[in-house]
GROMACS .gro file of C-alpha atoms in nm:
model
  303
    1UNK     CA    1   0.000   0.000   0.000
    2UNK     CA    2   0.111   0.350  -0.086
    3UNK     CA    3   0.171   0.637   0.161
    4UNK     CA    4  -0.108   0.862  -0.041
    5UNK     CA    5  -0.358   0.571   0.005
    6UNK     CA    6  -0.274   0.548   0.382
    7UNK     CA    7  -0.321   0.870   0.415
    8UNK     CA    8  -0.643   0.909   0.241
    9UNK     CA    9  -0.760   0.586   0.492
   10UNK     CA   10  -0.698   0.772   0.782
   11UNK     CA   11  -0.877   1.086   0.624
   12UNK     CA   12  -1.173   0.848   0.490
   13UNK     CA   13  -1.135   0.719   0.894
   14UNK     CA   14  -1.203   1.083   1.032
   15UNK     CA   15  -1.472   1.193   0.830
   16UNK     CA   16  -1.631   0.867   0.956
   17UNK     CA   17  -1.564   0.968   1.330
   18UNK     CA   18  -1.641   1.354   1.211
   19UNK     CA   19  -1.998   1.235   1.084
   20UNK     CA   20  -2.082   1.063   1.374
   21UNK     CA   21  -2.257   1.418   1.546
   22UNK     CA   22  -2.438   1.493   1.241
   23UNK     CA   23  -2.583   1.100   1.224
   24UNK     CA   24  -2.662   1.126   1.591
   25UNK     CA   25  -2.917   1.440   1.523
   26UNK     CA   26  -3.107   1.283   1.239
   27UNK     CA   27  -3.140   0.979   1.443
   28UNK     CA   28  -3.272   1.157   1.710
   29UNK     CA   29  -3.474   1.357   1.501
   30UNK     CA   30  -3.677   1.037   1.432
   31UNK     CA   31  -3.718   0.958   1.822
   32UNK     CA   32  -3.448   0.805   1.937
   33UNK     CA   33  -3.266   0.856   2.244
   34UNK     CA   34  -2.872   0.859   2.280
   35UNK     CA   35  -2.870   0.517   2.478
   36UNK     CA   36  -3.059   0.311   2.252
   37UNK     CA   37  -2.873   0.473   2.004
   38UNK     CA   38  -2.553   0.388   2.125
   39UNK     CA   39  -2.666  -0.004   2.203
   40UNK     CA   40  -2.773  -0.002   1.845
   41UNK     CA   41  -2.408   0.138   1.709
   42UNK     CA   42  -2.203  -0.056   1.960
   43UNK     CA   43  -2.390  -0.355   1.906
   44UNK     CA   44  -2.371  -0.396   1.539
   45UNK     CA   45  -2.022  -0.261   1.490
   46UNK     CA   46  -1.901  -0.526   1.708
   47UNK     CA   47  -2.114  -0.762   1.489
   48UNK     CA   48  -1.947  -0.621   1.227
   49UNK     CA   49  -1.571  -0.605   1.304
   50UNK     CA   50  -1.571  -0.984   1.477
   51UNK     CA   51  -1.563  -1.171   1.097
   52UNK     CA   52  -1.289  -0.965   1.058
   53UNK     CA   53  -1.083  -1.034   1.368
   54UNK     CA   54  -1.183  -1.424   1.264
   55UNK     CA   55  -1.006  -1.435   0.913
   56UNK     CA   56  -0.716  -1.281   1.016
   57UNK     CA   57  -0.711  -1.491   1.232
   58UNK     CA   58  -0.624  -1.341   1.572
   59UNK     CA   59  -0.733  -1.434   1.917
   60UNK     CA   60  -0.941  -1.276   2.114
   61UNK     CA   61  -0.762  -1.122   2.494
   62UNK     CA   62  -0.772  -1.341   2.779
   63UNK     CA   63  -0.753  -1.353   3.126
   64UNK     CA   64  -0.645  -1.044   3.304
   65UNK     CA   65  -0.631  -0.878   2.906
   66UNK     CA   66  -0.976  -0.919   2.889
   67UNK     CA   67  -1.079  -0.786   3.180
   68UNK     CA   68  -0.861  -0.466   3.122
   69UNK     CA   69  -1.042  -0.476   2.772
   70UNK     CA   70  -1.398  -0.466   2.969
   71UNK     CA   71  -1.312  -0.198   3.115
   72UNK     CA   72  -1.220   0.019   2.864
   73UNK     CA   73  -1.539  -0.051   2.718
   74UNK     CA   74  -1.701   0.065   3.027
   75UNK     CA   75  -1.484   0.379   3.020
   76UNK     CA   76  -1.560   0.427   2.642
   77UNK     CA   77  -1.957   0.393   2.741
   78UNK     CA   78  -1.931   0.645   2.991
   79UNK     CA   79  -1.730   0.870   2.734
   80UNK     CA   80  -1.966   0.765   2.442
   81UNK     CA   81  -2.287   0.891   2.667
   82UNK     CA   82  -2.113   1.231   2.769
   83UNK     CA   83  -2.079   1.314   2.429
   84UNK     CA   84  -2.408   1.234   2.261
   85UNK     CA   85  -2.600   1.349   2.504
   86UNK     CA   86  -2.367   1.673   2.483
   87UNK     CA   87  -2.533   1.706   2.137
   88UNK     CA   88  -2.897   1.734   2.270
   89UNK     CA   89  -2.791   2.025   2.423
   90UNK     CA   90  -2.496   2.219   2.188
   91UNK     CA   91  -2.449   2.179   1.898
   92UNK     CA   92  -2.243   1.952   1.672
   93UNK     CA   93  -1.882   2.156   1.611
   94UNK     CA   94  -1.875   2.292   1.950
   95UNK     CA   95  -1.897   1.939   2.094
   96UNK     CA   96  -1.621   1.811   1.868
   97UNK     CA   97  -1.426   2.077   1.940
   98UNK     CA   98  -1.430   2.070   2.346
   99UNK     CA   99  -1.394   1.656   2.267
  100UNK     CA  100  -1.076   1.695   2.127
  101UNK     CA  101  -0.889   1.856   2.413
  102UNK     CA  102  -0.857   1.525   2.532
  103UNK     CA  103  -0.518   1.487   2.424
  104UNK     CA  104  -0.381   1.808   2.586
  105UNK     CA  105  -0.564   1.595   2.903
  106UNK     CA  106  -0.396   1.305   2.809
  107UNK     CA  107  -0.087   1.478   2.892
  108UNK     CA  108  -0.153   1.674   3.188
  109UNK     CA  109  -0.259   1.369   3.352
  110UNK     CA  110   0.072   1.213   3.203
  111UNK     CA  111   0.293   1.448   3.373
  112UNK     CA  112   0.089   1.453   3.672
  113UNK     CA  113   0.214   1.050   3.687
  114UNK     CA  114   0.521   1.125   3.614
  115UNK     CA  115   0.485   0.964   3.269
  116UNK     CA  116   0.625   1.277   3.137
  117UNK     CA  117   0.865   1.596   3.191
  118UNK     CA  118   0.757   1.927   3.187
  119UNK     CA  119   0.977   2.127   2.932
  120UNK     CA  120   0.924   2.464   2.812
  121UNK     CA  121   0.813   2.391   2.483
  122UNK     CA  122   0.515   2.177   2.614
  123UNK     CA  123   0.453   2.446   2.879
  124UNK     CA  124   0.390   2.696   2.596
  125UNK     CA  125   0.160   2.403   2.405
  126UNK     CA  126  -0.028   2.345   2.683
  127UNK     CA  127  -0.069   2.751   2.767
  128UNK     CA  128  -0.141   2.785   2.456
  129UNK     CA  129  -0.422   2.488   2.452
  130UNK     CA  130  -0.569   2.608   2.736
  131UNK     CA  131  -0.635   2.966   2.618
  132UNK     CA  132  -0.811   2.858   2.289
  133UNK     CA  133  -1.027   2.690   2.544
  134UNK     CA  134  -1.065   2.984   2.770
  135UNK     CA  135  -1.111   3.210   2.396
  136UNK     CA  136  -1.398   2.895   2.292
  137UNK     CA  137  -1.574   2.936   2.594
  138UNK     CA  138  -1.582   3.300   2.652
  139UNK     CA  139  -1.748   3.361   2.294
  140UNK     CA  140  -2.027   3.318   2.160
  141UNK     CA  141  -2.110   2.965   2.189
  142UNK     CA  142  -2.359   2.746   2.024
  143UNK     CA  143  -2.500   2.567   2.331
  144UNK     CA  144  -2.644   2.507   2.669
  145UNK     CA  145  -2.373   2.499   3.006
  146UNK     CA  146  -2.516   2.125   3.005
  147UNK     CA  147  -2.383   2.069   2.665
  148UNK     CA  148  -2.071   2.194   2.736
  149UNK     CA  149  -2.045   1.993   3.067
  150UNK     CA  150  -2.085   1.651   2.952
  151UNK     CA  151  -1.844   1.721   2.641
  152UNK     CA  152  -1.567   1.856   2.853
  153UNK     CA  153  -1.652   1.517   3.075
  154UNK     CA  154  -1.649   1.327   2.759
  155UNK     CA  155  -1.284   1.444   2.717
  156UNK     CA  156  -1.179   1.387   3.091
  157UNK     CA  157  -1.319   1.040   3.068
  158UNK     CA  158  -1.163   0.939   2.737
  159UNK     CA  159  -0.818   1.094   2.825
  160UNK     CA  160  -0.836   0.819   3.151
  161UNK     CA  161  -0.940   0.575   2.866
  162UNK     CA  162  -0.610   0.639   2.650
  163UNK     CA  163  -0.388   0.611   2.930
  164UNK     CA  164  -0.542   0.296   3.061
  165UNK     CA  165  -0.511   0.140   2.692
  166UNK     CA  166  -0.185   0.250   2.680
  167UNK     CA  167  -0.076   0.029   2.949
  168UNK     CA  168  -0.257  -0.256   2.825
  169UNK     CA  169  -0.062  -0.217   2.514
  170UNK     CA  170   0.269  -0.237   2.679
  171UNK     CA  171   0.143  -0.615   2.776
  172UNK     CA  172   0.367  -0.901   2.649
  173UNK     CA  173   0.078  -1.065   2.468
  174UNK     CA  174   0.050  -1.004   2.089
  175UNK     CA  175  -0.342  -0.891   2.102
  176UNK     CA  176  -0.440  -0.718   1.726
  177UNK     CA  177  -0.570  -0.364   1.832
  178UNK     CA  178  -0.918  -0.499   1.588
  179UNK     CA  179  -0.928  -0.813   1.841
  180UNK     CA  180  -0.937  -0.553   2.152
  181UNK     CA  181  -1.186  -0.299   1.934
  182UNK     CA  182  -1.413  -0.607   1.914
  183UNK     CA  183  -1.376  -0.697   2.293
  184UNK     CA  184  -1.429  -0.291   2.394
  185UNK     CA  185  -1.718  -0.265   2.121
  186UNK     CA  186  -1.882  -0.559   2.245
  187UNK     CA  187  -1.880  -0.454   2.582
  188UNK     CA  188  -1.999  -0.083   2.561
  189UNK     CA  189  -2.317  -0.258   2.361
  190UNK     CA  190  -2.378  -0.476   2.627
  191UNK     CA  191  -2.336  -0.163   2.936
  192UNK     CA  192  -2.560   0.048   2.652
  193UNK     CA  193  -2.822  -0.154   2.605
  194UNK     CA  194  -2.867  -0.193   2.995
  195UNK     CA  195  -2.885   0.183   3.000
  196UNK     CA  196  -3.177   0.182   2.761
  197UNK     CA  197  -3.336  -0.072   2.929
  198UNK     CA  198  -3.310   0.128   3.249
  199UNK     CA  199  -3.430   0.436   3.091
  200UNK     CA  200  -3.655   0.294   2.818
  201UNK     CA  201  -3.605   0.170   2.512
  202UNK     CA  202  -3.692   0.454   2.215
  203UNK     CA  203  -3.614   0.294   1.855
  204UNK     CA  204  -3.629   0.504   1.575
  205UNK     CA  205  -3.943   0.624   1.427
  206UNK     CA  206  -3.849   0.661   1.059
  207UNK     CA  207  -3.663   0.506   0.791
  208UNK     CA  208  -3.436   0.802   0.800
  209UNK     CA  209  -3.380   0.713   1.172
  210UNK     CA  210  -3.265   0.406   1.071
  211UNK     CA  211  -3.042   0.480   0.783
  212UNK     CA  212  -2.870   0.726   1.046
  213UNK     CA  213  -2.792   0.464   1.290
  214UNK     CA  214  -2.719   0.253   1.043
  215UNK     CA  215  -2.407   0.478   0.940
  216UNK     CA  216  -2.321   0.560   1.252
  217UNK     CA  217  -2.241   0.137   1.321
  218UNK     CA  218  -2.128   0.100   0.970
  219UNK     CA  219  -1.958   0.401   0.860
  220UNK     CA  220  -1.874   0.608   1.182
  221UNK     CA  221  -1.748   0.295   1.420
  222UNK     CA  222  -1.692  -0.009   1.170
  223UNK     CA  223  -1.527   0.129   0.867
  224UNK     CA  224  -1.347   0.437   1.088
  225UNK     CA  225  -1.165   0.173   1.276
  226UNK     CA  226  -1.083  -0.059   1.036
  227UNK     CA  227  -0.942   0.223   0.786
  228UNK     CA  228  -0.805   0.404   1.054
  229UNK     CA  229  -0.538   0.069   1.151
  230UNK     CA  230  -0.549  -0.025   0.743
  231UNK     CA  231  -0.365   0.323   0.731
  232UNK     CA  232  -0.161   0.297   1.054
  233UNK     CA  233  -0.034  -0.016   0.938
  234UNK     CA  234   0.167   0.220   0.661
  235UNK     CA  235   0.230   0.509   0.787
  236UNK     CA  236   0.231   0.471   1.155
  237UNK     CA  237   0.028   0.618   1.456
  238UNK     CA  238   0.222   0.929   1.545
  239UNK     CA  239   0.136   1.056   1.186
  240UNK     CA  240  -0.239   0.894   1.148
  241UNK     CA  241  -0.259   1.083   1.517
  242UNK     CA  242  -0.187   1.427   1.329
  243UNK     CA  243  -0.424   1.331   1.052
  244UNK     CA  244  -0.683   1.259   1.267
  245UNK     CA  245  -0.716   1.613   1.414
  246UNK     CA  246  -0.923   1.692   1.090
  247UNK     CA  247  -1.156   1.506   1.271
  248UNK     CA  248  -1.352   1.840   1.493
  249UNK     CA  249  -1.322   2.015   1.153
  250UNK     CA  250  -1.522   1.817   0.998
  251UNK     CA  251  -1.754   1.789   1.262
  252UNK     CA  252  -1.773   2.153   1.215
  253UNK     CA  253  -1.842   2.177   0.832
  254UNK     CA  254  -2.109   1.928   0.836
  255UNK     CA  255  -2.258   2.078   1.140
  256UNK     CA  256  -2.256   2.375   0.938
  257UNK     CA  257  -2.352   2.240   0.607
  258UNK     CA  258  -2.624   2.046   0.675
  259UNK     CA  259  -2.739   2.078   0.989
  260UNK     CA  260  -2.728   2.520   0.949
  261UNK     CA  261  -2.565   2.546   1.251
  262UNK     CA  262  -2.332   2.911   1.302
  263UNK     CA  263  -1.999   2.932   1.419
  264UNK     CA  264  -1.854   3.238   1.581
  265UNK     CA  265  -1.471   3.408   1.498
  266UNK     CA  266  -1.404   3.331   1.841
  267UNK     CA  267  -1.508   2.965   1.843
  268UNK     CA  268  -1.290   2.960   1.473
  269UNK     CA  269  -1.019   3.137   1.702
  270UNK     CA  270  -0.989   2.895   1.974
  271UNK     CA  271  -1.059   2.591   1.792
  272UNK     CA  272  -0.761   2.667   1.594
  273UNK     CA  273  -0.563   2.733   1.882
  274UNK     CA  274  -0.658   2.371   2.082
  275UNK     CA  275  -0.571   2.198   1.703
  276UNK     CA  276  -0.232   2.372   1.654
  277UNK     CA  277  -0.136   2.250   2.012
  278UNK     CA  278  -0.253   1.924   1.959
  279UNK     CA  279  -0.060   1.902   1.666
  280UNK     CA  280   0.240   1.982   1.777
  281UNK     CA  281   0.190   1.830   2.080
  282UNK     CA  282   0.196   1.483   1.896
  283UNK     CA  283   0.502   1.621   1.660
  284UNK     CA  284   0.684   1.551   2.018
  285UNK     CA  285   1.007   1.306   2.016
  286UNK     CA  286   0.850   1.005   2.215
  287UNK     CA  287   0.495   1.043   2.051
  288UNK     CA  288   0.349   0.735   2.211
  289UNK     CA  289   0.112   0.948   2.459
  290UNK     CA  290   0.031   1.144   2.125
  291UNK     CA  291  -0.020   0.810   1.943
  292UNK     CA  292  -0.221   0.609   2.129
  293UNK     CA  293  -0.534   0.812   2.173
  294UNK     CA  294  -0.636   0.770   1.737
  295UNK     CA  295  -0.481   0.411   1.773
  296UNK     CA  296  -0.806   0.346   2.023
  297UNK     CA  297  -1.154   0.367   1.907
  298UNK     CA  298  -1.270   0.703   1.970
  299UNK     CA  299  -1.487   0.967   2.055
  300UNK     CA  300  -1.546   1.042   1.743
  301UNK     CA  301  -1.294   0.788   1.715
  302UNK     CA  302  -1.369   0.991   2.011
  303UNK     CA  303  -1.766   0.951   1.998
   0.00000   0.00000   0.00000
């Protein structure tokens, strides 16, 4: 495979996590609710990747693997809730741009470890990160404090999520990253579709409901991840990880394309501002931290 084709994989990969927001508000537009949603995309995406994991022919995690694996899928439910119910209340580009200050929390909470050294260039990155937050915020924003809230804990909870994986990937077992997808998949369905049943069970009401789930299993979660490690596999994940910050753009130009949502300078401003530190950020010399978050499924990879 060529480097242009990996490339465009990882690109094809986050417009499918990009989309995900924009599929969410049709399918709620027809009744749904963000639970049964999320049962439904978890669900069938697991359904989805597992013939996969089968021809290739690698083995499920075991053991102590697998129950590290659970729990990132019960991490990755209560990061996948945060954000889609973020959307009921803000709308699509703000929510996928306070999501992706989760790497700039991936590192905070790296140094806080000791996992990393504070230098002055990531001193300036991360001043810098945080005041396109503080410039996001203090405009005018597209959205309820509620939204805003359960985004920004969307983020917290996926940056533990990254960190966690990241251990598990330091294990001595050879696990495919598609064989723990299917494991994490399978076992935010399972937590999701308890939380419907708690709350109720609301399918969608249209066949434009379901066409919108639909892609959000098939093209958002199944395709995403398997394009996103097709490309990896080439061009590794320190440079898929840069790639992947198109991925609250284009959250943003659908949101504005088709769902007519407006974006303000300042939201433009400090969007830009999180991206360029997140970007550099992962340019660093031991880019693992930077890495791992796109080499896990996401929030939009990350959602």
């Amino acid at each position: 495979m060529s480097d242009r084709r990996a490339v465009a994989l990882v690109l094809l990969s986050a417009a499918g996590f990009g989309s995900s927001a924009v599929f969410a508000k049709a399918a709620y537009a027809s009744g749904v609710n963000p639970s049964t949603m999320l049962a439904l995309r978890f669900v069938i995406a697991a359904m989805l990747l597992l013939p996969l994991v089968w021809l290739g022919g690698w083995r499920l995690p075991r053991g102590r693997l697998l129950a590290g694996y659970m729990l990132m899928g019960l991490m990755y439910t209560a990061q996948s809730q945060g954000y889609f119910n973020a959307l009921m209340y803000a709308s699509s580009g703000l929510c996928g741009m306070l999501l992706y200050v989760y790497p700039v929390l991936v590192t905070i909470l790296a140094l806080a470890l000791g996992w990393e050294k504070l230098d002055r260039r990531m001193l300036v990155l991360l001043a810098l990160a945080i005041a396109g937050m503080a410039t996001t915020l203090g405009g005018k924003l597209q959205g309820q404090p509620i939204g805003i809230a359960l985004a920004l804990m969307a983020a917290g909870v996926y940056a533990v999520y990254i960190l966690f994986g990241n251990s598990l990937a330091k294990s001595p077992e050879n696990i495919h990253p598609l064989a723990a997808c299917v494991v994490i998949l399978g076992t935010a369905g399972l937590a999701n579709t308890a939380i419907a049943t708690w709350q109720g069970v609301s399918l969608p009401g249209t066949a434009t409901g379901w066409l919108a789930v639909s892609a959000i299993a098939l093209f958002s979660t199944a395709i995403a991840i398997a394009a996103f490690f097709a490309g990896v596999a080439q061009i590794g994940a320190a440079k898929a990880s840069i790639i992947s910050t198109f991925e609250p753009v284009i959250t943003m130009a659908f949101g504005v394309t088709l769902l007519k949502e407006s974006v303000s300078g300042t939201q433009l401003l400090g969007g830009a501002m999180v991206l360029m530190a997140v970007i550099l950020l992962a340019q660093r010399s031991t880019p693992k931290q930077a890495a791992t978050p796109a080499a896990m499924p996401g929030a939009q990879a990350s959602a």
